[in-house]
Short mmCIF file of C-alpha atoms and ligand atoms in Angstrom, two decimals:
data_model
loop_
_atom_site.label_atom_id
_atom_site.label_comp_id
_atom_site.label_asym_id
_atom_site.label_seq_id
_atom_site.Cartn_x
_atom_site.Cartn_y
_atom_site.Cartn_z
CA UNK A 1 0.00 0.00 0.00
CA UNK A 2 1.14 3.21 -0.68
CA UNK A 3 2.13 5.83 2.07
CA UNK A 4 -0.13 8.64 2.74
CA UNK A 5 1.53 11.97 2.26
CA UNK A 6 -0.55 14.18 -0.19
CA UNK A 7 -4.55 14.66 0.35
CA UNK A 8 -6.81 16.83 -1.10
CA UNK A 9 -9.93 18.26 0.48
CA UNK A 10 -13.45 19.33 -0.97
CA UNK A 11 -16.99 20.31 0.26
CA UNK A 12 -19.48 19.29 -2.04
CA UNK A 13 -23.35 20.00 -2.65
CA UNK A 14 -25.47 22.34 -0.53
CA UNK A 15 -23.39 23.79 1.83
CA UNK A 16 -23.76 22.92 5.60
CA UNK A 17 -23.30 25.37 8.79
CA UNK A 18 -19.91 23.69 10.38
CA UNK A 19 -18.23 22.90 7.18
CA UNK A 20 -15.75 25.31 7.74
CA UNK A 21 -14.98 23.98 10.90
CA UNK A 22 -15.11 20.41 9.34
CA UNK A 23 -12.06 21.66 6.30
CA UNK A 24 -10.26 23.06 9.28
CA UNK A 25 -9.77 19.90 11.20
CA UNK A 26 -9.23 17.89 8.04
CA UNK A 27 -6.36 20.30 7.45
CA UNK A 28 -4.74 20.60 10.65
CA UNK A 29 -5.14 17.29 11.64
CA UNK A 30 -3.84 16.67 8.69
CA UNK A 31 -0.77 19.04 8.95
CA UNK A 32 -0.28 17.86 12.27
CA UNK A 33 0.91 14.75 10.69
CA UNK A 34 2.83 16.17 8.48
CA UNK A 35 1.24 15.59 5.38
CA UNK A 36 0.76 17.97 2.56
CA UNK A 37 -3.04 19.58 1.59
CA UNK A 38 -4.64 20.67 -1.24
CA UNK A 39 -8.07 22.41 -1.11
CA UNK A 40 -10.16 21.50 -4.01
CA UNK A 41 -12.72 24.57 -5.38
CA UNK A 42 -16.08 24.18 -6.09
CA UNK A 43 -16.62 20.67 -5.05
CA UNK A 44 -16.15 17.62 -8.12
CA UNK A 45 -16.23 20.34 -10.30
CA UNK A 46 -12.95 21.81 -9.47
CA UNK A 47 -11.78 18.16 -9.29
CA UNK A 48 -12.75 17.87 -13.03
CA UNK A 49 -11.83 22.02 -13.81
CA UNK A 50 -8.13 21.20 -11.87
CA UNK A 51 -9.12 24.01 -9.50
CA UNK A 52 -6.78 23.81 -6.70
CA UNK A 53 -5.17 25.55 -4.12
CA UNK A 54 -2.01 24.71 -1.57
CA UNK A 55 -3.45 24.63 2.08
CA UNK A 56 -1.27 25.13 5.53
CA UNK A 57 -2.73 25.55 8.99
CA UNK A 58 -2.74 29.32 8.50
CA UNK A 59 -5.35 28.91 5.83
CA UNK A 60 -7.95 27.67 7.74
CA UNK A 61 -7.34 30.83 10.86
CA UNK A 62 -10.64 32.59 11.90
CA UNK A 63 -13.45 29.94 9.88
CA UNK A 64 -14.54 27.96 12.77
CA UNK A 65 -17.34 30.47 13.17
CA UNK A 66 -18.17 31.18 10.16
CA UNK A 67 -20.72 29.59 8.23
CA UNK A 68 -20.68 28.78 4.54
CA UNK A 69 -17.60 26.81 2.96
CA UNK A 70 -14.17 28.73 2.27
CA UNK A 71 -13.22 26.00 -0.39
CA UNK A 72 -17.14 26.21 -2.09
CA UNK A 73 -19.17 24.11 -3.33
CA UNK A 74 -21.73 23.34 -6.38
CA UNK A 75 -24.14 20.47 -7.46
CA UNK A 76 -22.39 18.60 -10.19
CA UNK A 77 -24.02 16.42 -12.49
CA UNK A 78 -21.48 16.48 -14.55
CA UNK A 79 -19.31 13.79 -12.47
CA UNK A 80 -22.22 11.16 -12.67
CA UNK A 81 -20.36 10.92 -16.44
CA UNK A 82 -17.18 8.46 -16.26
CA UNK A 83 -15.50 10.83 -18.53
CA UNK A 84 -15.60 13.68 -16.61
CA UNK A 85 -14.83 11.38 -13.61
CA UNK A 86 -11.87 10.32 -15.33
CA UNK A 87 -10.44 13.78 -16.25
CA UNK A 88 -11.73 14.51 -12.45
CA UNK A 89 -8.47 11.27 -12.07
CA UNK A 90 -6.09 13.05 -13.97
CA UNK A 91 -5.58 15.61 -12.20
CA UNK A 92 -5.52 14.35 -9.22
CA UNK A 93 -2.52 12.15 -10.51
CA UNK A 94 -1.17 14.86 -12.15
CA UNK A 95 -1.11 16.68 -8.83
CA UNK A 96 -0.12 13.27 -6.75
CA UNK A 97 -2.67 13.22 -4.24
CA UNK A 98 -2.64 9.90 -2.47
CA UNK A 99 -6.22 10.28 -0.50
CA UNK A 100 -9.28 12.39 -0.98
CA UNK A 101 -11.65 14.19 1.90
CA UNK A 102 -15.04 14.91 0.56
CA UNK A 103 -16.88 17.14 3.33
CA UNK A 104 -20.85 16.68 1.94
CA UNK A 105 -24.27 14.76 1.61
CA UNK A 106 -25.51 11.57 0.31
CA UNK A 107 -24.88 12.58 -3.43
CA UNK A 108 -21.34 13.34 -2.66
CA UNK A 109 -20.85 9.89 -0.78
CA UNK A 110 -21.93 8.14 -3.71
CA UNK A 111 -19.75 10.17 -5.84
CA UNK A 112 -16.90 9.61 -3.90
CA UNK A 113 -17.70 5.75 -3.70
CA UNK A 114 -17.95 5.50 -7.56
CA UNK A 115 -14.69 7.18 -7.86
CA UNK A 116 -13.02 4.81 -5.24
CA UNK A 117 -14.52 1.83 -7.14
CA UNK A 118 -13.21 3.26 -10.76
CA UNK A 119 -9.73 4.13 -9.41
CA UNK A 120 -8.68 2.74 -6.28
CA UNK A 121 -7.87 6.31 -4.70
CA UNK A 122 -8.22 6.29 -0.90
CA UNK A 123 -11.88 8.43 -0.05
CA UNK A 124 -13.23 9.33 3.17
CA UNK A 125 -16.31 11.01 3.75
CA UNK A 126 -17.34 13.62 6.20
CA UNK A 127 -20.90 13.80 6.41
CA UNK A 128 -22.70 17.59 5.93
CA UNK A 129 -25.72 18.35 4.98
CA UNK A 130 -28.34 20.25 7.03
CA UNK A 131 -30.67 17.54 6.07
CA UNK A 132 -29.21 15.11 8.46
CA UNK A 133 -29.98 12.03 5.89
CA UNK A 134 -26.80 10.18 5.51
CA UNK A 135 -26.82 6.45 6.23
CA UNK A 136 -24.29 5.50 8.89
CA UNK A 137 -24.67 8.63 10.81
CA UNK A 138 -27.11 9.65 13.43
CA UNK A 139 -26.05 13.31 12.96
CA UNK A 140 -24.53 15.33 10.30
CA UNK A 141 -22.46 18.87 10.38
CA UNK A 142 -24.78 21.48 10.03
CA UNK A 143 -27.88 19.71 11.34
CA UNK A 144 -28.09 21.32 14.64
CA UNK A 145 -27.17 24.86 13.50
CA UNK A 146 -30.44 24.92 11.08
CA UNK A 147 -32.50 23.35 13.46
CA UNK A 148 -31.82 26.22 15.81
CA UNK A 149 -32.11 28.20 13.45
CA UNK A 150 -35.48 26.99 11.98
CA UNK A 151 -36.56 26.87 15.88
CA UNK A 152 -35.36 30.63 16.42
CA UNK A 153 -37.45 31.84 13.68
CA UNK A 154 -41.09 30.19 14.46
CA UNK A 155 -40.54 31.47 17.98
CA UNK A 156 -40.77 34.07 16.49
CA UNK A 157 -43.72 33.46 14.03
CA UNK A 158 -45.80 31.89 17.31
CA UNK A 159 -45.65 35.51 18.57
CA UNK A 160 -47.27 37.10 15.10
CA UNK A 161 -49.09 34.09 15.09
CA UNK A 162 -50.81 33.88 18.53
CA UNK A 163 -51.18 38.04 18.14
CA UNK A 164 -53.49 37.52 15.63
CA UNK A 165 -55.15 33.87 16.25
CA UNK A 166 -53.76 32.48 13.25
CA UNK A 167 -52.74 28.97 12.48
CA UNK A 168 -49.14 28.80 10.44
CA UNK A 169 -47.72 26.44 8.23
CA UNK A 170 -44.06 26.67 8.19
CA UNK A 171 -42.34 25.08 5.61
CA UNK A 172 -38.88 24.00 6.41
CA UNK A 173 -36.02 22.29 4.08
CA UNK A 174 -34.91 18.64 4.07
CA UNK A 175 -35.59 17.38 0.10
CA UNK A 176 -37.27 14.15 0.46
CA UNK A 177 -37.23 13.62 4.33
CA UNK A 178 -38.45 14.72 7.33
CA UNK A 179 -35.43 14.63 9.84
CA UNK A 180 -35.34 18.79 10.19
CA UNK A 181 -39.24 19.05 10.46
CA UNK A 182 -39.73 16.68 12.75
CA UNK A 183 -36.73 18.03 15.48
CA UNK A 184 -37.80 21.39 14.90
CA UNK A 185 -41.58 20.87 15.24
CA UNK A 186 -40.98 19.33 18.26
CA UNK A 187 -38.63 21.92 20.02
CA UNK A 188 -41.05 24.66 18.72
CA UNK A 189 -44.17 22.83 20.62
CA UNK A 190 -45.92 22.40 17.12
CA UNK A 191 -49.56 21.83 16.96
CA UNK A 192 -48.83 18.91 14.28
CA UNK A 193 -45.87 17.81 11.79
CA UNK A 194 -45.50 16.84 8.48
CA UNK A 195 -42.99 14.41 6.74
CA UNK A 196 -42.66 12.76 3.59
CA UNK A 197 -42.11 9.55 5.15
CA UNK A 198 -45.32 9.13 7.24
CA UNK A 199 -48.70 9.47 5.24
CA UNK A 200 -50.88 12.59 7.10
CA UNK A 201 -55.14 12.97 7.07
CA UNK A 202 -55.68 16.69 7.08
CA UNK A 203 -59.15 15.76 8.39
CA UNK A 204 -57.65 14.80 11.49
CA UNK A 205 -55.49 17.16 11.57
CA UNK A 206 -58.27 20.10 11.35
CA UNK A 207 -60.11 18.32 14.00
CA UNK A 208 -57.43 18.71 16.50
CA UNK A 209 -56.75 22.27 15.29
CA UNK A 210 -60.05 22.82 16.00
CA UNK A 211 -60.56 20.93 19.46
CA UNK A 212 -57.29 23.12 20.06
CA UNK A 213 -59.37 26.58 19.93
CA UNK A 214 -62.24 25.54 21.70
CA UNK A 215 -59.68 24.71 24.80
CA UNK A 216 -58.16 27.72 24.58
CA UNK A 217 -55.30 27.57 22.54
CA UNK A 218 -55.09 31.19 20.59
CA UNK A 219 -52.02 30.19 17.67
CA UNK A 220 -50.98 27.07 16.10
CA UNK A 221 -47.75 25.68 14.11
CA UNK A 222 -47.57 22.96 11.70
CA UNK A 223 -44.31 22.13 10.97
CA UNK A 224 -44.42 20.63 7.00
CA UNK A 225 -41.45 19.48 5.49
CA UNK A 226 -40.93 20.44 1.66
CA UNK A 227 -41.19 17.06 0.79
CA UNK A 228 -44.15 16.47 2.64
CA UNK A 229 -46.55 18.08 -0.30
CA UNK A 230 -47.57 21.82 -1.33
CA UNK A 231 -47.82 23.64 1.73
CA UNK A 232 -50.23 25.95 -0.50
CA UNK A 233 -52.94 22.95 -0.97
CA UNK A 234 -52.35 21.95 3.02
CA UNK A 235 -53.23 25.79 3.36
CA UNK A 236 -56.77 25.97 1.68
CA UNK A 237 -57.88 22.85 2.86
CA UNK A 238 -57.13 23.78 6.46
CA UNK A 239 -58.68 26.87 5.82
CA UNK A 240 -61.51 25.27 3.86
CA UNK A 241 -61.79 23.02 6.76
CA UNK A 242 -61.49 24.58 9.92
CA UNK A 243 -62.84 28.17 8.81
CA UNK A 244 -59.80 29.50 11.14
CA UNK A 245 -57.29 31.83 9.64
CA UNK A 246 -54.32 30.23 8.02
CA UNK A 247 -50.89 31.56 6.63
CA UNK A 248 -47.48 30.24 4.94
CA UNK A 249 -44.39 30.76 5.96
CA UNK A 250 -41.35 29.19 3.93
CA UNK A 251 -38.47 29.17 5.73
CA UNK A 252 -35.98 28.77 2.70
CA UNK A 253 -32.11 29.52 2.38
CA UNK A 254 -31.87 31.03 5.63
CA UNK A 255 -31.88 27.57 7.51
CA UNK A 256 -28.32 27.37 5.68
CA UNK A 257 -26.48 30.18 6.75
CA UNK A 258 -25.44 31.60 9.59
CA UNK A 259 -22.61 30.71 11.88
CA UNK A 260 -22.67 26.82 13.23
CA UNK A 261 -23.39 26.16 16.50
CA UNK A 262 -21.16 24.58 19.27
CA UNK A 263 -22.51 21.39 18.46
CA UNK A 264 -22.02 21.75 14.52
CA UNK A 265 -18.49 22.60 15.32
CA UNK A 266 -17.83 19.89 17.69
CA UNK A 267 -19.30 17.08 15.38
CA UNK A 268 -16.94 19.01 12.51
CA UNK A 269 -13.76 18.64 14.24
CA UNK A 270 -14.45 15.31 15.68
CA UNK A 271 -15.51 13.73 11.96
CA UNK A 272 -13.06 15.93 10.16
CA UNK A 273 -10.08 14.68 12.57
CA UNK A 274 -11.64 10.87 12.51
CA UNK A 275 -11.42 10.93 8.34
CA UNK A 276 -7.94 11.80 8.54
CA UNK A 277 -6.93 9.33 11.74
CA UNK A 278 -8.69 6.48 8.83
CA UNK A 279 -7.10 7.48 5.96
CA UNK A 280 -3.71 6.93 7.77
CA UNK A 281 -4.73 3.56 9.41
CA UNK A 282 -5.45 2.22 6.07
CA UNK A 283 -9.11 2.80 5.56
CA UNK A 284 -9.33 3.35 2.27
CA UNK A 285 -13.53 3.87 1.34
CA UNK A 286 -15.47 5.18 4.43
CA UNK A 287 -17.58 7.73 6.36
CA UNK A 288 -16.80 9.09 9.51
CA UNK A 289 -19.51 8.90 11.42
CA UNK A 290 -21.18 9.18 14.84
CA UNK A 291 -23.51 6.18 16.49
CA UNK A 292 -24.70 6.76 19.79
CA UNK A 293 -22.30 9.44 20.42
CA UNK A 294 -19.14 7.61 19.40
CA UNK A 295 -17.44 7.68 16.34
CA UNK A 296 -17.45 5.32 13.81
CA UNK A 297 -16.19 3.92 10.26
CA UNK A 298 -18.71 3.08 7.96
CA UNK A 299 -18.17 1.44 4.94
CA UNK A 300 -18.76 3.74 1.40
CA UNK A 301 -20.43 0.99 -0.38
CA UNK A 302 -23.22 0.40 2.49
CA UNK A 303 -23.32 4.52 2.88
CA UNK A 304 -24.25 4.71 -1.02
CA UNK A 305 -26.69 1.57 -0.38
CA UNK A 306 -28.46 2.19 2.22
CA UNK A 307 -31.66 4.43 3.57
CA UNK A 308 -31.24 6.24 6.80
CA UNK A 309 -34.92 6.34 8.54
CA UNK A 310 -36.58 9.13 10.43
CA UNK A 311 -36.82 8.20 14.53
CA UNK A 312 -40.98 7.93 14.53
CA UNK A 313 -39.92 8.17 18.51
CA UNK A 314 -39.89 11.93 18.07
CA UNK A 315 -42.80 12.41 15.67
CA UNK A 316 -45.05 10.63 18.11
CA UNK A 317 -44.04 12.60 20.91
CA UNK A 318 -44.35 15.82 19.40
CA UNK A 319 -48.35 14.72 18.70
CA UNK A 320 -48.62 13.44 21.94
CA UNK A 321 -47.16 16.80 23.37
CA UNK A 322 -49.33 19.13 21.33
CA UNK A 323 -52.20 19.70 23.59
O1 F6P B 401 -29.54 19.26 0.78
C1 F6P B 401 -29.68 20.47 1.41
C2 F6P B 401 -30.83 21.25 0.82
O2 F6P B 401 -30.89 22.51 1.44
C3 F6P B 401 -32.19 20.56 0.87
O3 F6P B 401 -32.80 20.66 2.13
C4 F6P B 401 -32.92 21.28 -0.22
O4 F6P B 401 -33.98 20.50 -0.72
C5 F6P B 401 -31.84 21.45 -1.25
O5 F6P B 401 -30.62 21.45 -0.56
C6 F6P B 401 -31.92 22.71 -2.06
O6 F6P B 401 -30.96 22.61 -3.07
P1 F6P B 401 -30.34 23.82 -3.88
O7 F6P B 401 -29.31 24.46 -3.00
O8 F6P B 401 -29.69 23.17 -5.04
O9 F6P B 401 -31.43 24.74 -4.22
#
């Protein structure tokens, strides 16, 4: 096997509070060993572009608080096409890079296990994605900073909300699953949740709206995630239903941004220090991930597989909270 002494480091798809944090431990803990680091721009494109740039400790000074990604990062199709992956190759030979960190989702796992299938190169994951879906993982960088910040804001909205006796539907992010809804809804003290993963009756939902008001209760959340259905058509029908007055609110880019929390920036060092401690023990396709609270390897090929699955545990008790 061939020694470890050159790795190059990317953040791909939608960027992740913590990230930042997450390059900066992949760097020093890779410095710390004396190896040499190249940053990669824009994510597999700048793999495929040959858009790098040297990396030291120094470069990496002042991001742990700051959210965003210094190296960037893009969607990119373009590498589900072998040629491109295989130009994405040459230049990482050209450059001699014996190991590659991608910092990212469950697209970029999958991209990263392809590659490690096609060419042999050493790949560790570090998973980040606010949406807190990658297999092999119970949490993800960036998770926790958009759930507080998702939280922060309908505190906010309750207040408008219970002002003027309104029921809200707050749509928050999450693509096809339901793990930021359903953490948020709950620390928010939503009236009722909505995921993609677990089929919802708006009649019975409109009925417990409704018993709601006639106990007393003057505001109401529902938490929707935006894979859950249009929260337009969830709207009128509540509306339609209930004859109380309803409103949107879509939380959007917002629940990206913003500097991570202690907890995104602990999980970021942690993973981002783990990927590098694997690479150099010989791992050579994995995640770094966290299972009840301790860190773990996870094989590439079961984290490109495999489904994670929403914790009904939490959706239930959010129901069974809303009185
Ligand atoms: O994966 C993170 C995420 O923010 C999802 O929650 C959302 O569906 C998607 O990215 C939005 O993607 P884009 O940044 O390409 O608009």
């Amino acid at each position: 096997m061939k020694k470890i002494q050159h790795i190059g480091v990317l953040t791909s798809g939608g960027d992740a509070p913590g990230m930042n944090a997450g390059i900066r431990a992949v760097v020093r803990s890779a410095t710390d060993r004396k190896l040499k680091v190249t940053g990669i721009l824009r994510g597999y494109w700048g793999l495929i572009e040959g858009d790098f740039q040297p990396m030291d400790s120094r470069s990496v000074g002042g991001i742990i608080n700051r959210g965003g990604t210094i190296l960037r990062t893009v969607r990119c199709p373009e590498f589900r096409e072998k040629k491109n992956r295989l130009q994405a190759y040459k230049h990482i030979k050209e450059i001699g890079l014996d190991a590659l960190v991608v910092i990212g989702g469950n697209g970029s796992s999958v991209a990263a296990n392809t590659l490690h299938q096609e060419t042999r190169l050493t790949v560790a994951v570090v998973p980040a994605t606010i949406d807190n879906d990658v297999y092999g993982s119970e949490d993800t960088i960036g998770f926790d900073s958009t759930v507080n910040t998702a939280v922060e804001a309908i505190d906010k909205i309750r207040d408008t909300a219970t002002s003027h006796e309104r029921i809200f539907i707050v749509e928050v992010m999450g693509r096809h699953n339901g793990f930021i809804a359903q953490e948020v809804g709950l620390c928010c003290g939503a009236e009722a949740v909505l995921v993609p993963e677990i089929p919802y009756n708006l009649q019975t939902i409109c009925r417990a709206l409704s018993n709601g008001y006639k106990r007393g209760k003057v505001s109401s959340i529902i938490v929707m995630a935006e894979g859950a259905g249009d929260s337009r058509k969830v709207a009128e029908t509540i509306k339609r239903i209930t004859k109380l007055r309803v409103r949107i609110s879509v939380l959007g880019y917002i629940q990206r941004g913003g500097s991570p929390t202690a907890h995104s920036r602990l999980l970021a060092t942690k993973l981002g220090n783990a990927a590098i401690k694997n690479i150099l023990s010989g791992y050579s396709a994995h995640l770094a991930g966290i299972q009840k609270g301790a860190i773990v390897s996870v094989p590439l090929t079961q984290v490109a597989k495999k489904t994670k699955r929403i914790d009904r545990f939490i959706y239930k008790l959010t129901h069974q909270m809303a009185q």
